[in-house]
Tab-separated table of C-alpha atoms and ligand atoms in Angstrom:
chain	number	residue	atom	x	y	z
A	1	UNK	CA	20.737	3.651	-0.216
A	2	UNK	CA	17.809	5.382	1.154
A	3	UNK	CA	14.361	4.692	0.659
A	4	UNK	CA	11.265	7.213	1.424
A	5	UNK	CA	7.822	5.917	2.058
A	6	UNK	CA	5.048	8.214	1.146
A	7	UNK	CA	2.520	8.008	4.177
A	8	UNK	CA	0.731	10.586	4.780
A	9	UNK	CA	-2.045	10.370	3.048
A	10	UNK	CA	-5.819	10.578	5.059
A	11	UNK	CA	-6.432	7.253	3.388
A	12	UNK	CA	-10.207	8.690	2.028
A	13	UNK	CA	-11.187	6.133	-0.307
A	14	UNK	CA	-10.119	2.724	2.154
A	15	UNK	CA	-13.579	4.457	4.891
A	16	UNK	CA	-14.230	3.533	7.314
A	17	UNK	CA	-10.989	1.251	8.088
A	18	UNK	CA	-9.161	4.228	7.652
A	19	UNK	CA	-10.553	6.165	10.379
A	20	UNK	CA	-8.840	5.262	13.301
A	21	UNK	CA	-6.096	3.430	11.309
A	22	UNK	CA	-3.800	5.065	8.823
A	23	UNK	CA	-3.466	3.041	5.805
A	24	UNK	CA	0.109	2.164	6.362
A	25	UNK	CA	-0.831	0.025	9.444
A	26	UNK	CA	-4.163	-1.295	8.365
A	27	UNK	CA	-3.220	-5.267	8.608
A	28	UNK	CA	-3.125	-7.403	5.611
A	29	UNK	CA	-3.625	-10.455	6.734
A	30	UNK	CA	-2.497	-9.364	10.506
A	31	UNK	CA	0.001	-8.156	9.739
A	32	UNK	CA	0.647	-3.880	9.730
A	33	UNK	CA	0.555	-3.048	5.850
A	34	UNK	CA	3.848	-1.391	6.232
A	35	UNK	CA	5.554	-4.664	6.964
A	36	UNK	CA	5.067	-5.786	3.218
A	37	UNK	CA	7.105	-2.491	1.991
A	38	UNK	CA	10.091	-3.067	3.994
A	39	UNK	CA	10.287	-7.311	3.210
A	40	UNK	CA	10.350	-5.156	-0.457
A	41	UNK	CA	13.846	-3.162	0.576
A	42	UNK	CA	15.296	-6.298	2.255
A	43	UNK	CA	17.127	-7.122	-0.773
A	44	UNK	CA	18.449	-3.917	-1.273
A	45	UNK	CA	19.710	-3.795	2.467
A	46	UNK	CA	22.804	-6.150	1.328
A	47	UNK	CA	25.333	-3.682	3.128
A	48	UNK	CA	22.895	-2.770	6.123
A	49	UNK	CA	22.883	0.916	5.617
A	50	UNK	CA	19.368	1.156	4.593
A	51	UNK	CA	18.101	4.111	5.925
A	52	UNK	CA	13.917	4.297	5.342
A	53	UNK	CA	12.317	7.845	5.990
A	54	UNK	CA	8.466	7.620	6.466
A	55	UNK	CA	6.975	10.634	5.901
A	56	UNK	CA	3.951	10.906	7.705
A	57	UNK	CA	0.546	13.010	7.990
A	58	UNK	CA	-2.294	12.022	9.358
A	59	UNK	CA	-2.245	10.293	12.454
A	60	UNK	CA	1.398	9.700	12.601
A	61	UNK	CA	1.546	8.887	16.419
A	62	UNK	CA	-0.433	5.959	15.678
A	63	UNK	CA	1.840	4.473	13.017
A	64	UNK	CA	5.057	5.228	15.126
A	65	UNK	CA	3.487	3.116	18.302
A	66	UNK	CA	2.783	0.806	15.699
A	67	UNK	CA	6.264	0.409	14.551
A	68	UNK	CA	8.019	0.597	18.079
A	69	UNK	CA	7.625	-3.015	19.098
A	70	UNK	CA	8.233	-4.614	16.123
A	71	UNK	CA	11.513	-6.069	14.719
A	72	UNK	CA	13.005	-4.233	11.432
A	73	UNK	CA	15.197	-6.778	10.725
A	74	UNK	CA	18.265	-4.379	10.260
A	75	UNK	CA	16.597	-1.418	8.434
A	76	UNK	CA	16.894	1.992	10.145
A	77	UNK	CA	13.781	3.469	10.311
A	78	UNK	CA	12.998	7.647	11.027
A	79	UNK	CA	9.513	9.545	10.722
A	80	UNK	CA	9.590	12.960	9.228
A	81	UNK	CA	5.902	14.306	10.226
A	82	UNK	CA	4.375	16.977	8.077
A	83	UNK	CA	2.531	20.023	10.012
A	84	UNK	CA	0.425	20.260	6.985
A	85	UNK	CA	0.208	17.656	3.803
A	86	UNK	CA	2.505	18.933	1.420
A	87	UNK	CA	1.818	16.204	-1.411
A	88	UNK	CA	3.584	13.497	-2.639
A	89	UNK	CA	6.393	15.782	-3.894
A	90	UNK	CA	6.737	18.319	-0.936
A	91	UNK	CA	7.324	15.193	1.234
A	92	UNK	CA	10.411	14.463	-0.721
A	93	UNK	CA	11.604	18.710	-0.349
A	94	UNK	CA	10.987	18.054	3.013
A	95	UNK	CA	13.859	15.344	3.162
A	96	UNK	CA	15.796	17.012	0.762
A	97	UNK	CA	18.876	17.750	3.129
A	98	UNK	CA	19.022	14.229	4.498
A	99	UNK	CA	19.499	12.759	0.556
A	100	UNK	CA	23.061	11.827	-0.449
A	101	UNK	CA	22.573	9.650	-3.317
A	102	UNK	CA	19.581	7.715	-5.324
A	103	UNK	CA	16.434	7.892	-3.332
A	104	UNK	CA	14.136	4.722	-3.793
A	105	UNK	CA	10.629	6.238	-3.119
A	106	UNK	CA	6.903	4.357	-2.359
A	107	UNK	CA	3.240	5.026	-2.526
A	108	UNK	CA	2.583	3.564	1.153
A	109	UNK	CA	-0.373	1.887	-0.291
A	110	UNK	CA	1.375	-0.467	-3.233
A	111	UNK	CA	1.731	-4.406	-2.328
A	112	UNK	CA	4.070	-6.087	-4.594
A	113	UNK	CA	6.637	-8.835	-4.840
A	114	UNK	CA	8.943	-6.718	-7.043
A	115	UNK	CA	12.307	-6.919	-7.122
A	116	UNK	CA	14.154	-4.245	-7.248
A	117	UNK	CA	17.818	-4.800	-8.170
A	118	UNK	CA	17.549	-5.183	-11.838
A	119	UNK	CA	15.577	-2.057	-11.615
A	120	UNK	CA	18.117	0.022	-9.410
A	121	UNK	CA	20.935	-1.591	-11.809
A	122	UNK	CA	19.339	-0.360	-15.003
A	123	UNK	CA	18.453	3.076	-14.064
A	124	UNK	CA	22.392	3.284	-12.793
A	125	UNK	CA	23.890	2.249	-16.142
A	126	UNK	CA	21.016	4.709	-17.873
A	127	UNK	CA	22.191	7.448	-15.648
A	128	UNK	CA	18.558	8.313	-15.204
A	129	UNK	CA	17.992	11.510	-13.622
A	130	UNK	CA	14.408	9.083	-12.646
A	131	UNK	CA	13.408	6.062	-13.445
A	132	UNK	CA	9.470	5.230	-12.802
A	133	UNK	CA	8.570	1.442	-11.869
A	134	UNK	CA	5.287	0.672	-14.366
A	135	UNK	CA	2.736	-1.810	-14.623
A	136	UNK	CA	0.356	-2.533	-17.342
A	137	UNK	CA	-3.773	-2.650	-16.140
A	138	UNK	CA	-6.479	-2.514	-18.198
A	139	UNK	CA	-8.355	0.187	-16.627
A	140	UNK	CA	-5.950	3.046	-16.276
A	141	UNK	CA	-8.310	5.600	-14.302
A	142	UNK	CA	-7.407	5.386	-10.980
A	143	UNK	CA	-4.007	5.706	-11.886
A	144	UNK	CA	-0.863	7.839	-13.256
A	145	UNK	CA	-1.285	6.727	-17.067
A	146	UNK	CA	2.813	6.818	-18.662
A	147	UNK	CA	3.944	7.066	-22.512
A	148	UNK	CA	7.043	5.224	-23.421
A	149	UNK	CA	8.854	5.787	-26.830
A	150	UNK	CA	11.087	2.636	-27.773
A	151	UNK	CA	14.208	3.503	-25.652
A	152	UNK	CA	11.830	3.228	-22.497
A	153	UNK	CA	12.292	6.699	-22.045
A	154	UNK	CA	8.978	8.320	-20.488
A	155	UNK	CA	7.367	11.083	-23.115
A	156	UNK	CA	3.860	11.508	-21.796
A	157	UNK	CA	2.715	11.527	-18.042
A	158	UNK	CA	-1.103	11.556	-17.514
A	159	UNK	CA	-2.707	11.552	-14.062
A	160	UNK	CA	-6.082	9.809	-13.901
A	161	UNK	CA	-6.653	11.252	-17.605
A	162	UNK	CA	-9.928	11.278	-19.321
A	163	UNK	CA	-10.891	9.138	-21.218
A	164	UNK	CA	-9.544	9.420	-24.955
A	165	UNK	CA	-6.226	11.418	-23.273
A	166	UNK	CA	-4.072	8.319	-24.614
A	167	UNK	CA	-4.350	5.100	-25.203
A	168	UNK	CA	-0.938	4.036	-22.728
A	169	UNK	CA	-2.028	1.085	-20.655
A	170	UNK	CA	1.197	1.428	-18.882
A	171	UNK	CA	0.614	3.229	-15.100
A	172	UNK	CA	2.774	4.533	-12.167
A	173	UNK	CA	3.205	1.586	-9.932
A	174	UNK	CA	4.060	4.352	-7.334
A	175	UNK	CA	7.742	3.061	-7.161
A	176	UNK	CA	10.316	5.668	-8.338
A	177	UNK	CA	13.910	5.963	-7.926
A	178	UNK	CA	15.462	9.715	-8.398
A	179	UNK	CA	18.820	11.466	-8.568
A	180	UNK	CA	19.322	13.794	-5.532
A	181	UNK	CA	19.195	16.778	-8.308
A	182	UNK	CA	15.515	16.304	-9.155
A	183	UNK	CA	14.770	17.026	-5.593
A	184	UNK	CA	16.120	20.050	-6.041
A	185	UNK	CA	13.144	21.185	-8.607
A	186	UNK	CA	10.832	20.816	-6.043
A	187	UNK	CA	9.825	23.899	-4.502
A	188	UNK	CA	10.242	24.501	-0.820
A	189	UNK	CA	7.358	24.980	2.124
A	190	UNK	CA	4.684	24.463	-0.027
A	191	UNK	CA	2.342	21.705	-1.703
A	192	UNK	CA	3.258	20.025	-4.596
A	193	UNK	CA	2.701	16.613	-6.158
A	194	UNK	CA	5.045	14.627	-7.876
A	195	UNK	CA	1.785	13.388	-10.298
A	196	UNK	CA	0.737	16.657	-11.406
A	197	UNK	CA	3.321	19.076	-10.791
A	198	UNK	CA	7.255	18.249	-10.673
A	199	UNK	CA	6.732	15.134	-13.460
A	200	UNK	CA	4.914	17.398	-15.988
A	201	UNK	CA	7.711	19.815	-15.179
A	202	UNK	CA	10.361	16.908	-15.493
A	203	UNK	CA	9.359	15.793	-18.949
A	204	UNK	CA	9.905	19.594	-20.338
A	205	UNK	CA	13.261	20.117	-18.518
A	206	UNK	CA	15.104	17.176	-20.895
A	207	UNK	CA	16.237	15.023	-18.201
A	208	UNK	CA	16.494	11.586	-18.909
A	209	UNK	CA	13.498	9.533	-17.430
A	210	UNK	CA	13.441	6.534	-18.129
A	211	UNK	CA	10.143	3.621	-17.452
A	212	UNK	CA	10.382	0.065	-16.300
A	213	UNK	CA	7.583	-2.301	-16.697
A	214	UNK	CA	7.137	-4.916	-14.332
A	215	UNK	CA	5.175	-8.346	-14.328
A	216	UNK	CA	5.471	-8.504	-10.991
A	217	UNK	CA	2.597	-8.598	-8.602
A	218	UNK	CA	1.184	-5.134	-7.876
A	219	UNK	CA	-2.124	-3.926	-6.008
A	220	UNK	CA	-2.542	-0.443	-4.587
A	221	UNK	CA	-4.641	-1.240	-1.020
A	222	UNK	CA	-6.407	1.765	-1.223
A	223	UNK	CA	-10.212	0.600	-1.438
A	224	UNK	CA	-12.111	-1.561	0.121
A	225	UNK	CA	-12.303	-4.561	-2.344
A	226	UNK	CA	-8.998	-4.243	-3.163
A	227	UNK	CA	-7.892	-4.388	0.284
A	228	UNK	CA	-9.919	-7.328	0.687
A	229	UNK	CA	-8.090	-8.582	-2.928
A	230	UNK	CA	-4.610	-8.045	-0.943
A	231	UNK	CA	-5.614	-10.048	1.753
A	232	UNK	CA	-7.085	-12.639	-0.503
A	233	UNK	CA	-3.693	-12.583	-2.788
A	234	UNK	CA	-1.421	-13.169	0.151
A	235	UNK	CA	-3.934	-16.056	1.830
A	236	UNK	CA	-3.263	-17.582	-1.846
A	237	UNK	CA	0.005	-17.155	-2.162
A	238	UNK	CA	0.099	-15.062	-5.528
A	239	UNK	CA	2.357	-12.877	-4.170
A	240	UNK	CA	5.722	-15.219	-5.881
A	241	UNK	CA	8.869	-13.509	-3.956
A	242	UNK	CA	6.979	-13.086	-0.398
A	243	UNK	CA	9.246	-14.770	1.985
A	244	UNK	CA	7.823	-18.507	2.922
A	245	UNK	CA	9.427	-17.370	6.689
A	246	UNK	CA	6.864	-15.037	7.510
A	247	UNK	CA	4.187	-15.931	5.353
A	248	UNK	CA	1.088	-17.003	7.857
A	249	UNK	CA	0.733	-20.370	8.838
A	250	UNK	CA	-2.858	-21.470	6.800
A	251	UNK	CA	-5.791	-23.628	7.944
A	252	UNK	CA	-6.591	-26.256	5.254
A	253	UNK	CA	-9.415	-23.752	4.423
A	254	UNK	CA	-7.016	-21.154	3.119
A	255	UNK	CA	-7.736	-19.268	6.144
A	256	UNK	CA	-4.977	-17.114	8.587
A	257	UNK	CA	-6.600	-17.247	12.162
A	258	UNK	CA	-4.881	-15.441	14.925
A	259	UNK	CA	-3.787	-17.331	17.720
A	260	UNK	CA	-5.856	-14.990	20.305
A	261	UNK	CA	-9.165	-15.384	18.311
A	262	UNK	CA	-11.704	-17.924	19.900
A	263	UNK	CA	-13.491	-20.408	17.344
A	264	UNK	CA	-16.435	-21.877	19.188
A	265	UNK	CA	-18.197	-25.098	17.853
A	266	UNK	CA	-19.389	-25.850	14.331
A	267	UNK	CA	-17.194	-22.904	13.134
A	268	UNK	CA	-16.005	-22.542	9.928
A	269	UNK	CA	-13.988	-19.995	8.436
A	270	UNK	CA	-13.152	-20.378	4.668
A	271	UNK	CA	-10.161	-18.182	2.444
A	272	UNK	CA	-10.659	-15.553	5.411
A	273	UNK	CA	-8.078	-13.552	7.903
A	274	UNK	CA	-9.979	-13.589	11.980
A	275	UNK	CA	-7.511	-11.105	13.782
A	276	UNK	CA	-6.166	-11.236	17.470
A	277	UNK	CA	-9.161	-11.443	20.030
A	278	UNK	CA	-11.546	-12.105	17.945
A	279	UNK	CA	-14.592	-14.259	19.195
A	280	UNK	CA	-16.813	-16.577	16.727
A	281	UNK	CA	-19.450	-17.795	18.332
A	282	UNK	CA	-21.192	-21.419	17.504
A	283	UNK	CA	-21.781	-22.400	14.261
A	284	UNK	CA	-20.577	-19.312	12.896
A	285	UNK	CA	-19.589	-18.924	8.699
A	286	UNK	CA	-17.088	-17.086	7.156
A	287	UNK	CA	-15.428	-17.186	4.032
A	288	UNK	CA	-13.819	-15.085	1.725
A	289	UNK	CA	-13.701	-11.926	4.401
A	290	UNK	CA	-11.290	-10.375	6.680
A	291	UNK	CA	-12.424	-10.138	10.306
A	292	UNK	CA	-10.283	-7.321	12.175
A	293	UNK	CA	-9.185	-7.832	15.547
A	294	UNK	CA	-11.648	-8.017	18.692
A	295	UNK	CA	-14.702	-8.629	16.320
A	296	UNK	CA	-17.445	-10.735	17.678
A	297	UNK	CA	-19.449	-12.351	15.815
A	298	UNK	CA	-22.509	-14.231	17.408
A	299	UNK	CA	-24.082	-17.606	16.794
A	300	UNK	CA	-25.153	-18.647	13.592
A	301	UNK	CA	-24.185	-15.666	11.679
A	302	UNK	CA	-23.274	-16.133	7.972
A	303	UNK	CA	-20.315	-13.458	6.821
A	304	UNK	CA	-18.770	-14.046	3.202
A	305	UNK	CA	-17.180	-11.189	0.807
A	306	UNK	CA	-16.913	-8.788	3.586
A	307	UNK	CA	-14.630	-6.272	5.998
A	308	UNK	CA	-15.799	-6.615	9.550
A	309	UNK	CA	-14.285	-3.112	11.404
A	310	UNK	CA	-12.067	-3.687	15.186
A	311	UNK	CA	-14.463	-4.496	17.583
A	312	UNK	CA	-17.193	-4.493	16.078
A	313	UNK	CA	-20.194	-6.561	17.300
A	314	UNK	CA	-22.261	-8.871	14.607
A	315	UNK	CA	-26.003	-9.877	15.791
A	316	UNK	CA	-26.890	-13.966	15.906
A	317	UNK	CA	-28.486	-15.553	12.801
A	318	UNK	CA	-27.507	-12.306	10.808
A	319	UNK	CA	-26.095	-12.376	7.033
A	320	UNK	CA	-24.084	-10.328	5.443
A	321	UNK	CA	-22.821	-10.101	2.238
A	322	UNK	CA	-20.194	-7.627	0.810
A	323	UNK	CA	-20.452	-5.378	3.555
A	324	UNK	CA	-17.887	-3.141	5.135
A	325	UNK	CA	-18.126	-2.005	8.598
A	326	UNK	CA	-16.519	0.175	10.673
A	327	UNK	CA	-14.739	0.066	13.648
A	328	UNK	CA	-16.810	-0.584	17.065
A	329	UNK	CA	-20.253	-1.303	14.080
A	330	UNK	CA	-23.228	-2.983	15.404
A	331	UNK	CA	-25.478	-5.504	13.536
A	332	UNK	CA	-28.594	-6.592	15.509
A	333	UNK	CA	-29.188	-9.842	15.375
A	334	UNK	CA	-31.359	-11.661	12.516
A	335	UNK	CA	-29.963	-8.692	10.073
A	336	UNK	CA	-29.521	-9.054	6.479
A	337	UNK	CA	-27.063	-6.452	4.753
A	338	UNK	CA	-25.721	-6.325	1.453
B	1	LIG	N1	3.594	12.624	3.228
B	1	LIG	C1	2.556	12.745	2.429
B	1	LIG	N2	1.961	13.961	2.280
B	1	LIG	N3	2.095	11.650	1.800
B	1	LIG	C2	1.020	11.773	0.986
B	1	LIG	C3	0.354	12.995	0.794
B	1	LIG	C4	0.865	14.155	1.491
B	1	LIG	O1	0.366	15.259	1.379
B	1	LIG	N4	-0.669	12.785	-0.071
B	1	LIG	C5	-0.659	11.474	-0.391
B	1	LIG	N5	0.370	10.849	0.249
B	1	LIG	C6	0.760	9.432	0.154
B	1	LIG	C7	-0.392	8.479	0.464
B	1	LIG	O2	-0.368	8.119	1.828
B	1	LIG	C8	-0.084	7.291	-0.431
B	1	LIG	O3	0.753	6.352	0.208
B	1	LIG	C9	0.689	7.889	-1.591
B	1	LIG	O4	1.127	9.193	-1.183
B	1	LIG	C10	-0.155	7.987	-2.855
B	1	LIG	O5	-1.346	8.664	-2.557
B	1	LIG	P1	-2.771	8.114	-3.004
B	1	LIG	O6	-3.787	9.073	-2.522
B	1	LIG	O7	-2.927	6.682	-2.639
B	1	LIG	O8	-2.665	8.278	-4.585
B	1	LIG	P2	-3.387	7.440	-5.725
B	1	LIG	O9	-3.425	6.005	-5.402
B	1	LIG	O10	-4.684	8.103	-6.055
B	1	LIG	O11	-2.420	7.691	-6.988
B	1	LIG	C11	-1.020	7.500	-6.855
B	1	LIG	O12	-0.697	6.114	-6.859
B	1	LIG	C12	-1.003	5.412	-8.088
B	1	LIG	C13	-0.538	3.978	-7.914
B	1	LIG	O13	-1.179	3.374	-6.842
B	1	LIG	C14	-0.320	8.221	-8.026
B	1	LIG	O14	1.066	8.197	-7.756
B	1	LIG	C15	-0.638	7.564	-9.374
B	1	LIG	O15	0.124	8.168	-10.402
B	1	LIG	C16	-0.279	6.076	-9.293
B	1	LIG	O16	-0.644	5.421	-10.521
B	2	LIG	MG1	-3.110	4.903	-3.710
């Protein structure tokens, strides 16, 4: 089986943490956002010949040194960098060649505890030429809006539709497993997106596609609050089928604090993520906010509902308040934001 992670997008609408991080490495809850997606293809790596392709973008040096060091736990891993961004479908032409049987693709962006057998198992005894993984939301905006007719086959595909389009609540979860022959729609050397070009083009061509609706947990990372929700969900443990072995170890606050992060006196740090190197000075507050690594935040500062950026510096006696900052940001002391 081999599995294709779609990461190359520039990661836009997750600003400033994207800027010097690509999304696939941002850290939920310290730990590189990629990590999550491959615990996901653990249970399909029963015969050890997963091979995962990441097909990368925009600053794909940075994710590779981010994956060097780490253990993979068995899963062969290979980056197949794009000169240019050829969209989510002209990433899979790209591989095209190195497919021999179903592909298992990913948004790079989607946290979930799926599981994916039951899902590989039905689209096998379908024969689906595709089978889309779908979740239902009640605001379908941001998303890939899908029509099902009773079979669960897929008759209507809508990217981020307007409103009054159709009245689906069912959306691409950004999880998709295809035949080798579908690849072969998708034109070569040039952009194209699975979204708004090849499924459109799928739906007319009488292939069988077929939907799966999942209750599983699902969150796509890609803005701030809801990359603060995915920290949040995995410091509370909603995510069901996350493995308990590398789950973080929690204060009693509901809190994952880095072993290289310095807590002075009086601290207290409340359903919040402090990364490696951080340094909270006395009498420091901070709940419900993820503090990325090498932050410093200086006495008596109150933090809660917020994203504090890598190294960045926050002033004494300062409050803040569902605030993002970037990378290397600095907050005078006495501030008040947000
Ligand atoms: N290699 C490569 N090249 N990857 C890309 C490119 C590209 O040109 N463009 C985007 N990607 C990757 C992104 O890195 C991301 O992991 C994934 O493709 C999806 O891109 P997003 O930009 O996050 O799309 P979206 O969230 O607006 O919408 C998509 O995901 C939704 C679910 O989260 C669509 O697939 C929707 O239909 C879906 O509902
Ligand atoms: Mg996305």
């Amino acid at each position: 089986m081999q599995t294709l992670i779609l990461a190359g997008g520039k990661g836009t609408r997750l600003r400033p943490l994207t800027l010097h991080t690509p999304k696939p490495i941002v850290p939920i809850v310290n730990r590189p956002f990629i990590h999550y997606q491959l615990d996901l293809l653990r249970p399909l790596n029963a015969d050890g010949a997963m091979g995962v392709l990441l097909s990368l973008s925009y600053q794909p040096r940075r994710i590779e040194e981010a994956l060097a060091h780490e253990e993979l736990g068995g899963i062969r891993l290979r980056s197949v960098v794009e000169r240019q961004p050829l969209g989510t479908a002209g990433a899979m032409r790209n591989v095209r060649s190195q497919v021999t049987g179903t592909l298992l693709v990913l948004n790079g962006d989607i946290l979930t505890d799926i599981d994916l057998r039951p899902v590989l198992e039905r689209h096998r005894a379908r024969r689906a030429a595709a089978t889309l993984v779908l979740v239902n939301v009640e605001d379908t905006r941001a998303y890939g809006v899908v029509e099902l007719d009773d079979e669960g086959r897929i008759r209507g595909f809508y990217e981020k539709p307007e409103s009054g389009v159709t009245s689906a609540k069912s959306i691409n979860a950004g999880i998709y497993l295809l035949e080798p022959d579908v690849l072969d729609l998708i034109p070569e050397g040039r952009e194209y997106s699975f979204e708004y070009d090849l499924f459109p083009r799928l739906l007319t061509s009488g292939l069988p596609l077929y939907g799966e609706v999942t209750d599983a947990y699902w969150l796509d990372i890609g803005t701030p609050e809801r990359y603060r929700q995915a920290n949040a969900d995995v410091l509370s443990g909603r995510l069901r089928r996350y493995p308990p072995e590398s789950s973080p170890p929690l204060t009693p606050d509901g809190s994952a604090v880095d072993a290289g992060a310095t807590l002075k006196s009086g601290v207290s740090v409340t359903r919040s993520v402090i990364g490696a190197n951080c340094y909270l000075e006395n009498d420091v507050q901070v709940m419900d906010s993820v503090v990325l690594a090498g932050a410093r935040i200086a006495e008596g500062a109150r933090v809660s509902s917020s994203i504090i950026g890598r190294g960045a510096h926050v002033g004494s006696n300062s409050m803040l308040r569902n605030v993002v900052l970037g990378d290397k940001s600095v907050v005078t002391d006495f501030s008040r934001l947000g």
